[in-house]
C-alpha cells in the first residue's frame, strides 16, 4: 500500500446498518467490487483498510488521478452522469437490499461527499399505482402454488418477475424458453430521486414473439408486397431504410 501523504487523496466509504462481522465474505467482496467500479478501477487507487463495526472502507488515490476521480464522483451525483452514475446506482441498490445506507467522503476539508440513500430511498417516494402494462422477454421460469403462479422473463434489462393465474401458466408452459409478450398490469413507483421502478407485474394474457434473423424478416416483407423495398436493397438494409425515410 502507498505511504500516506505526498498529495494523495483518501476517500472513506461508510455503510450504516451493515455489521462487518456478520456480513458474508462474498458479500464484502461484492461491496469492494462495486466501490472499485465507482472509483474507476484504475491502478492508482488503492485499498488502505477495511474497519470493524459498520462496513467502513478507506481508499487512497494517487495525486495523478485525484482531479479526474473528483470529476467522476461529481458525475455520479448527476442523473445524467453516464457510467459513474450507473456505478452509483448499483452500489445504492446493493445497500437497499441489505437494509443499509452509506456515505463516501473525501478526507480533506470541503472535500466531495456522496450519499447513498439505500433503504431510505423510499422516504419521499411517490405513491405506487397500477396501470396497463406489457412485459417482453424470454420466458425462463414458471412455478408457484396451484392458484398463484409466478415466473420470470429475461431481456436486455435482466430478469423480471411476474404473477399469473393457473390457466395462463398452463398456456405459457408450451412457450418456455421462447420469447413472449406478456399483457396485463404493472405496479409502478417513482422514488425520491425521480427513478421509475416496476414493483409488480400481473399477467393476464400473452402473445408469442418470433426471434427471426434479418434474412427471414426480409422475406416476410417481400411476401407482403415489399412495402417499397427493391430487390437490390436486400444486400444493404441500412441504405434501404435511409432511402425509405427520405421518401
mmCIF file of C-alpha atoms in Angstrom:
data_model
loop_
_atom_site.group_PDB
_atom_site.id
_atom_site.type_symbol
_atom_site.label_atom_id
_atom_site.label_comp_id
_atom_site.label_asym_id
_atom_site.label_seq_id
_atom_site.Cartn_x
_atom_site.Cartn_y
_atom_site.Cartn_z
ATOM 1 C CA UNK A 1 0.000 0.000 0.000
ATOM 2 C CA UNK A 2 1.243 3.511 -0.723
ATOM 3 C CA UNK A 3 2.575 5.715 2.027
ATOM 4 C CA UNK A 4 0.336 8.424 3.420
ATOM 5 C CA UNK A 5 0.897 11.989 2.231
ATOM 6 C CA UNK A 6 2.660 13.193 -0.896
ATOM 7 C CA UNK A 7 -0.530 14.759 -2.225
ATOM 8 C CA UNK A 8 -2.521 11.521 -2.131
ATOM 9 C CA UNK A 9 -6.268 11.863 -1.509
ATOM 10 C CA UNK A 10 -8.209 9.491 0.734
ATOM 11 C CA UNK A 11 -11.873 8.554 0.462
ATOM 12 C CA UNK A 12 -13.817 6.869 3.256
ATOM 13 C CA UNK A 13 -16.896 4.787 2.467
ATOM 14 C CA UNK A 14 -19.103 4.018 5.496
ATOM 15 C CA UNK A 15 -22.219 1.842 5.288
ATOM 16 C CA UNK A 16 -24.632 2.219 8.199
ATOM 17 C CA UNK A 17 -26.796 -0.773 9.002
ATOM 18 C CA UNK A 18 -24.218 -3.382 7.958
ATOM 19 C CA UNK A 19 -22.152 -5.217 10.561
ATOM 20 C CA UNK A 20 -18.866 -6.316 9.036
ATOM 21 C CA UNK A 21 -18.586 -9.252 11.447
ATOM 22 C CA UNK A 22 -21.963 -10.589 10.242
ATOM 23 C CA UNK A 23 -21.600 -9.798 6.539
ATOM 24 C CA UNK A 24 -20.716 -12.905 4.479
ATOM 25 C CA UNK A 25 -17.240 -12.757 2.986
ATOM 26 C CA UNK A 26 -18.518 -12.955 -0.585
ATOM 27 C CA UNK A 27 -20.867 -10.029 0.101
ATOM 28 C CA UNK A 28 -17.974 -7.958 1.487
ATOM 29 C CA UNK A 29 -16.072 -8.706 -1.723
ATOM 30 C CA UNK A 30 -19.076 -7.604 -3.777
ATOM 31 C CA UNK A 31 -19.119 -4.247 -2.000
ATOM 32 C CA UNK A 32 -15.409 -3.763 -2.690
ATOM 33 C CA UNK A 33 -16.039 -4.563 -6.367
ATOM 34 C CA UNK A 34 -18.927 -2.067 -6.530
ATOM 35 C CA UNK A 35 -16.817 0.604 -4.855
ATOM 36 C CA UNK A 36 -13.988 -0.087 -7.324
ATOM 37 C CA UNK A 37 -16.470 0.442 -10.179
ATOM 38 C CA UNK A 38 -17.464 3.801 -8.717
ATOM 39 C CA UNK A 39 -13.844 4.898 -8.288
ATOM 40 C CA UNK A 40 -12.986 3.968 -11.856
ATOM 41 C CA UNK A 41 -10.948 0.751 -11.472
ATOM 42 C CA UNK A 42 -7.624 2.496 -12.112
ATOM 43 C CA UNK A 43 -4.288 1.179 -10.760
ATOM 44 C CA UNK A 44 -3.622 4.484 -8.992
ATOM 45 C CA UNK A 45 -6.448 3.915 -6.482
ATOM 46 C CA UNK A 46 -5.567 1.588 -3.601
ATOM 47 C CA UNK A 47 -7.289 -0.077 -0.662
ATOM 48 C CA UNK A 48 -5.935 1.207 2.656
ATOM 49 C CA UNK A 49 -8.155 -0.566 5.186
ATOM 50 C CA UNK A 50 -11.497 -2.172 5.982
ATOM 51 C CA UNK A 51 -12.535 -1.271 9.535
ATOM 52 C CA UNK A 52 -14.555 -3.340 12.014
ATOM 53 C CA UNK A 53 -18.075 -2.409 13.139
ATOM 54 C CA UNK A 54 -20.111 -0.916 10.284
ATOM 55 C CA UNK A 55 -18.658 -1.618 6.853
ATOM 56 C CA UNK A 56 -16.024 1.147 6.533
ATOM 57 C CA UNK A 57 -13.586 1.149 3.620
ATOM 58 C CA UNK A 58 -10.690 3.580 3.257
ATOM 59 C CA UNK A 59 -9.258 4.040 -0.243
ATOM 60 C CA UNK A 60 -6.434 6.257 -1.427
ATOM 61 C CA UNK A 61 -5.934 7.883 -4.836
ATOM 62 C CA UNK A 62 -2.514 8.900 -6.058
ATOM 63 C CA UNK A 63 -2.081 12.604 -6.948
ATOM 64 C CA UNK A 64 -2.019 11.859 -10.683
ATOM 65 C CA UNK A 65 -5.664 10.742 -10.689
ATOM 66 C CA UNK A 66 -7.117 12.822 -7.839
ATOM 67 C CA UNK A 67 -8.638 15.516 -10.083
ATOM 68 C CA UNK A 68 -10.181 13.067 -12.566
ATOM 69 C CA UNK A 69 -11.555 10.983 -9.706
ATOM 70 C CA UNK A 70 -13.257 14.031 -8.195
ATOM 71 C CA UNK A 71 -14.821 14.712 -11.591
ATOM 72 C CA UNK A 72 -16.021 11.129 -11.797
ATOM 73 C CA UNK A 73 -17.654 11.380 -8.370
ATOM 74 C CA UNK A 74 -19.373 14.631 -9.325
ATOM 75 C CA UNK A 75 -20.768 12.833 -12.407
ATOM 76 C CA UNK A 76 -22.052 10.070 -10.121
ATOM 77 C CA UNK A 77 -24.242 12.617 -8.344
ATOM 78 C CA UNK A 78 -25.948 13.706 -11.589
ATOM 79 C CA UNK A 79 -28.925 11.756 -13.037
ATOM 80 C CA UNK A 80 -27.275 12.040 -16.494
ATOM 81 C CA UNK A 81 -23.844 11.075 -15.182
ATOM 82 C CA UNK A 82 -23.360 8.095 -17.517
ATOM 83 C CA UNK A 83 -21.061 5.299 -16.315
ATOM 84 C CA UNK A 84 -20.275 6.843 -12.911
ATOM 85 C CA UNK A 85 -23.985 7.320 -12.224
ATOM 86 C CA UNK A 86 -24.689 3.711 -13.192
ATOM 87 C CA UNK A 87 -21.970 2.571 -10.756
ATOM 88 C CA UNK A 88 -23.552 4.713 -8.019
ATOM 89 C CA UNK A 89 -26.974 3.163 -8.713
ATOM 90 C CA UNK A 90 -25.593 -0.400 -8.497
ATOM 91 C CA UNK A 91 -23.931 0.321 -5.157
ATOM 92 C CA UNK A 92 -27.049 2.076 -3.847
ATOM 93 C CA UNK A 93 -29.215 -0.894 -4.898
ATOM 94 C CA UNK A 94 -26.918 -3.295 -3.006
ATOM 95 C CA UNK A 95 -27.244 -1.156 0.128
ATOM 96 C CA UNK A 96 -31.031 -1.091 -0.172
ATOM 97 C CA UNK A 97 -31.044 -4.891 -0.449
ATOM 98 C CA UNK A 98 -29.090 -5.109 2.824
ATOM 99 C CA UNK A 99 -31.360 -2.540 4.536
ATOM 100 C CA UNK A 100 -28.461 -0.077 4.759
ATOM 101 C CA UNK A 101 -27.377 3.388 3.619
ATOM 102 C CA UNK A 102 -23.954 4.948 3.218
ATOM 103 C CA UNK A 103 -21.726 7.940 2.505
ATOM 104 C CA UNK A 104 -18.476 8.346 0.603
ATOM 105 C CA UNK A 105 -16.412 11.299 1.814
ATOM 106 C CA UNK A 106 -13.104 12.767 0.745
ATOM 107 C CA UNK A 107 -10.944 13.193 3.841
ATOM 108 C CA UNK A 108 -9.987 16.809 3.121
ATOM 109 C CA UNK A 109 -11.709 19.993 4.238
ATOM 110 C CA UNK A 110 -14.548 20.775 1.859
ATOM 111 C CA UNK A 111 -13.984 17.509 0.017
ATOM 112 C CA UNK A 112 -16.629 15.772 -2.081
ATOM 113 C CA UNK A 113 -19.336 13.898 -0.212
ATOM 114 C CA UNK A 114 -21.698 11.414 -1.864
ATOM 115 C CA UNK A 115 -24.781 10.000 -0.164
ATOM 116 C CA UNK A 116 -26.219 6.551 -0.877
ATOM 117 C CA UNK A 117 -29.776 6.546 0.493
ATOM 118 C CA UNK A 118 -30.160 2.796 0.013
ATOM 119 C CA UNK A 119 -33.031 1.646 2.206
ATOM 120 C CA UNK A 120 -34.006 5.275 2.830
ATOM 121 C CA UNK A 121 -34.833 5.845 -0.845
ATOM 122 C CA UNK A 122 -38.479 5.050 -0.137
ATOM 123 C CA UNK A 123 -38.750 8.196 2.004
ATOM 124 C CA UNK A 124 -40.312 10.875 -0.156
ATOM 125 C CA UNK A 125 -41.186 8.419 -2.925
ATOM 126 C CA UNK A 126 -44.448 8.744 -4.838
ATOM 127 C CA UNK A 127 -47.428 6.517 -4.021
ATOM 128 C CA UNK A 128 -47.307 3.315 -6.142
ATOM 129 C CA UNK A 129 -50.019 2.866 -8.770
ATOM 130 C CA UNK A 130 -51.282 0.224 -11.197
ATOM 131 C CA UNK A 131 -51.573 0.783 -14.945
ATOM 132 C CA UNK A 132 -51.958 -1.321 -18.129
ATOM 133 C CA UNK A 133 -48.535 -2.690 -18.974
ATOM 134 C CA UNK A 134 -46.566 -5.118 -21.121
ATOM 135 C CA UNK A 135 -43.520 -7.206 -20.300
ATOM 136 C CA UNK A 136 -41.413 -8.723 -23.077
ATOM 137 C CA UNK A 137 -38.598 -11.218 -22.909
ATOM 138 C CA UNK A 138 -37.522 -14.855 -22.995
ATOM 139 C CA UNK A 139 -39.633 -16.964 -20.653
ATOM 140 C CA UNK A 140 -37.106 -18.710 -18.388
ATOM 141 C CA UNK A 141 -39.144 -19.861 -15.374
ATOM 142 C CA UNK A 142 -42.659 -20.931 -14.321
ATOM 143 C CA UNK A 143 -43.693 -22.089 -10.869
ATOM 144 C CA UNK A 144 -45.674 -21.275 -7.748
ATOM 145 C CA UNK A 145 -48.705 -22.625 -5.904
ATOM 146 C CA UNK A 146 -51.733 -24.090 -7.660
ATOM 147 C CA UNK A 147 -53.775 -20.884 -7.843
ATOM 148 C CA UNK A 148 -50.986 -18.330 -7.646
ATOM 149 C CA UNK A 149 -48.392 -18.950 -10.332
ATOM 150 C CA UNK A 150 -45.279 -16.887 -10.972
ATOM 151 C CA UNK A 151 -42.474 -16.752 -13.489
ATOM 152 C CA UNK A 152 -39.580 -14.780 -14.908
ATOM 153 C CA UNK A 153 -38.681 -13.375 -18.307
ATOM 154 C CA UNK A 154 -35.191 -12.352 -19.341
ATOM 155 C CA UNK A 155 -34.426 -9.379 -21.583
ATOM 156 C CA UNK A 156 -31.753 -6.722 -22.040
ATOM 157 C CA UNK A 157 -32.605 -5.229 -18.625
ATOM 158 C CA UNK A 158 -32.097 -8.559 -16.850
ATOM 159 C CA UNK A 159 -34.641 -10.818 -15.126
ATOM 160 C CA UNK A 160 -38.177 -9.548 -14.458
ATOM 161 C CA UNK A 161 -40.719 -11.408 -12.327
ATOM 162 C CA UNK A 162 -44.444 -11.682 -12.966
ATOM 163 C CA UNK A 163 -47.554 -13.295 -11.457
ATOM 164 C CA UNK A 164 -50.411 -15.014 -13.279
ATOM 165 C CA UNK A 165 -53.286 -17.434 -12.845
ATOM 166 C CA UNK A 166 -53.134 -21.176 -13.361
ATOM 167 C CA UNK A 167 -54.808 -21.059 -16.778
ATOM 168 C CA UNK A 168 -52.296 -18.605 -18.197
ATOM 169 C CA UNK A 169 -49.397 -20.519 -16.666
ATOM 170 C CA UNK A 170 -50.659 -23.683 -18.358
ATOM 171 C CA UNK A 171 -50.738 -21.892 -21.741
ATOM 172 C CA UNK A 172 -47.299 -20.382 -21.183
ATOM 173 C CA UNK A 173 -45.774 -23.774 -20.403
ATOM 174 C CA UNK A 174 -45.646 -24.585 -24.139
ATOM 175 C CA UNK A 175 -43.531 -21.460 -24.710
ATOM 176 C CA UNK A 176 -40.897 -21.987 -22.013
ATOM 177 C CA UNK A 177 -37.517 -20.663 -23.208
ATOM 178 C CA UNK A 178 -39.210 -18.781 -26.037
ATOM 179 C CA UNK A 179 -39.737 -15.024 -26.436
ATOM 180 C CA UNK A 180 -43.161 -13.759 -25.399
ATOM 181 C CA UNK A 181 -45.021 -10.501 -24.785
ATOM 182 C CA UNK A 182 -46.997 -10.621 -21.540
ATOM 183 C CA UNK A 183 -50.048 -8.364 -21.295
ATOM 184 C CA UNK A 184 -51.566 -7.229 -18.026
ATOM 185 C CA UNK A 185 -50.945 -4.507 -15.486
ATOM 186 C CA UNK A 186 -47.848 -3.227 -13.730
ATOM 187 C CA UNK A 187 -47.436 -1.541 -10.362
ATOM 188 C CA UNK A 188 -45.059 1.399 -10.708
ATOM 189 C CA UNK A 189 -43.439 3.860 -8.331
ATOM 190 C CA UNK A 190 -41.178 6.867 -8.729
ATOM 191 C CA UNK A 191 -38.593 7.103 -5.956
ATOM 192 C CA UNK A 192 -37.273 10.224 -4.242
ATOM 193 C CA UNK A 193 -34.646 10.606 -6.997
ATOM 194 C CA UNK A 194 -37.097 10.509 -9.910
ATOM 195 C CA UNK A 195 -36.289 6.938 -10.956
ATOM 196 C CA UNK A 196 -39.225 4.789 -12.111
ATOM 197 C CA UNK A 197 -39.375 1.195 -10.891
ATOM 198 C CA UNK A 198 -41.834 -1.575 -11.656
ATOM 199 C CA UNK A 199 -42.705 -3.142 -8.312
ATOM 200 C CA UNK A 200 -45.007 -5.871 -9.561
ATOM 201 C CA UNK A 201 -46.459 -7.273 -12.787
ATOM 202 C CA UNK A 202 -49.710 -9.232 -13.055
ATOM 203 C CA UNK A 203 -50.060 -11.009 -16.416
ATOM 204 C CA UNK A 204 -53.499 -11.708 -17.857
ATOM 205 C CA UNK A 205 -52.553 -12.711 -21.410
ATOM 206 C CA UNK A 206 -49.644 -13.171 -23.767
ATOM 207 C CA UNK A 207 -48.550 -13.365 -27.371
ATOM 208 C CA UNK A 208 -45.585 -15.427 -28.646
ATOM 209 C CA UNK A 209 -42.913 -13.380 -30.402
ATOM 210 C CA UNK A 210 -40.658 -14.522 -33.186
ATOM 211 C CA UNK A 211 -36.917 -14.179 -32.879
ATOM 212 C CA UNK A 212 -36.071 -14.262 -36.578
ATOM 213 C CA UNK A 213 -32.907 -13.072 -38.259
ATOM 214 C CA UNK A 214 -32.772 -10.216 -40.766
ATOM 215 C CA UNK A 215 -32.997 -12.591 -43.749
ATOM 216 C CA UNK A 216 -36.272 -14.138 -42.552
ATOM 217 C CA UNK A 217 -37.750 -10.712 -41.771
ATOM 218 C CA UNK A 218 -36.746 -9.530 -45.237
ATOM 219 C CA UNK A 219 -38.543 -12.465 -46.825
ATOM 220 C CA UNK A 220 -41.701 -11.678 -44.835
ATOM 221 C CA UNK A 221 -41.622 -8.058 -46.023
ATOM 222 C CA UNK A 222 -41.120 -9.174 -49.605
ATOM 223 C CA UNK A 223 -44.015 -11.613 -49.254
ATOM 224 C CA UNK A 224 -46.260 -8.793 -48.052
ATOM 225 C CA UNK A 225 -45.616 -6.797 -51.216
ATOM 226 C CA UNK A 226 -42.237 -5.281 -50.456
ATOM 227 C CA UNK A 227 -43.532 -2.124 -48.777
ATOM 228 C CA UNK A 228 -41.373 -0.001 -51.070
ATOM 229 C CA UNK A 229 -38.281 -2.211 -50.943
ATOM 230 C CA UNK A 230 -36.353 -3.064 -54.097
ATOM 231 C CA UNK A 231 -34.562 -6.343 -54.895
ATOM 232 C CA UNK A 232 -31.183 -4.598 -54.724
ATOM 233 C CA UNK A 233 -31.958 -3.380 -51.196
ATOM 234 C CA UNK A 234 -31.523 -6.857 -49.725
ATOM 235 C CA UNK A 235 -27.736 -6.512 -49.661
ATOM 236 C CA UNK A 236 -27.805 -3.189 -47.763
ATOM 237 C CA UNK A 237 -30.720 -2.891 -45.305
ATOM 238 C CA UNK A 238 -29.333 0.294 -43.713
ATOM 239 C CA UNK A 239 -29.254 2.108 -47.061
ATOM 240 C CA UNK A 240 -32.764 0.872 -47.845
ATOM 241 C CA UNK A 241 -34.110 2.244 -44.560
ATOM 242 C CA UNK A 242 -32.403 5.597 -45.159
ATOM 243 C CA UNK A 243 -33.992 5.821 -48.622
ATOM 244 C CA UNK A 244 -37.448 4.952 -47.321
ATOM 245 C CA UNK A 245 -37.222 7.517 -44.527
ATOM 246 C CA UNK A 246 -36.250 10.210 -47.007
ATOM 247 C CA UNK A 247 -39.081 9.375 -49.385
#
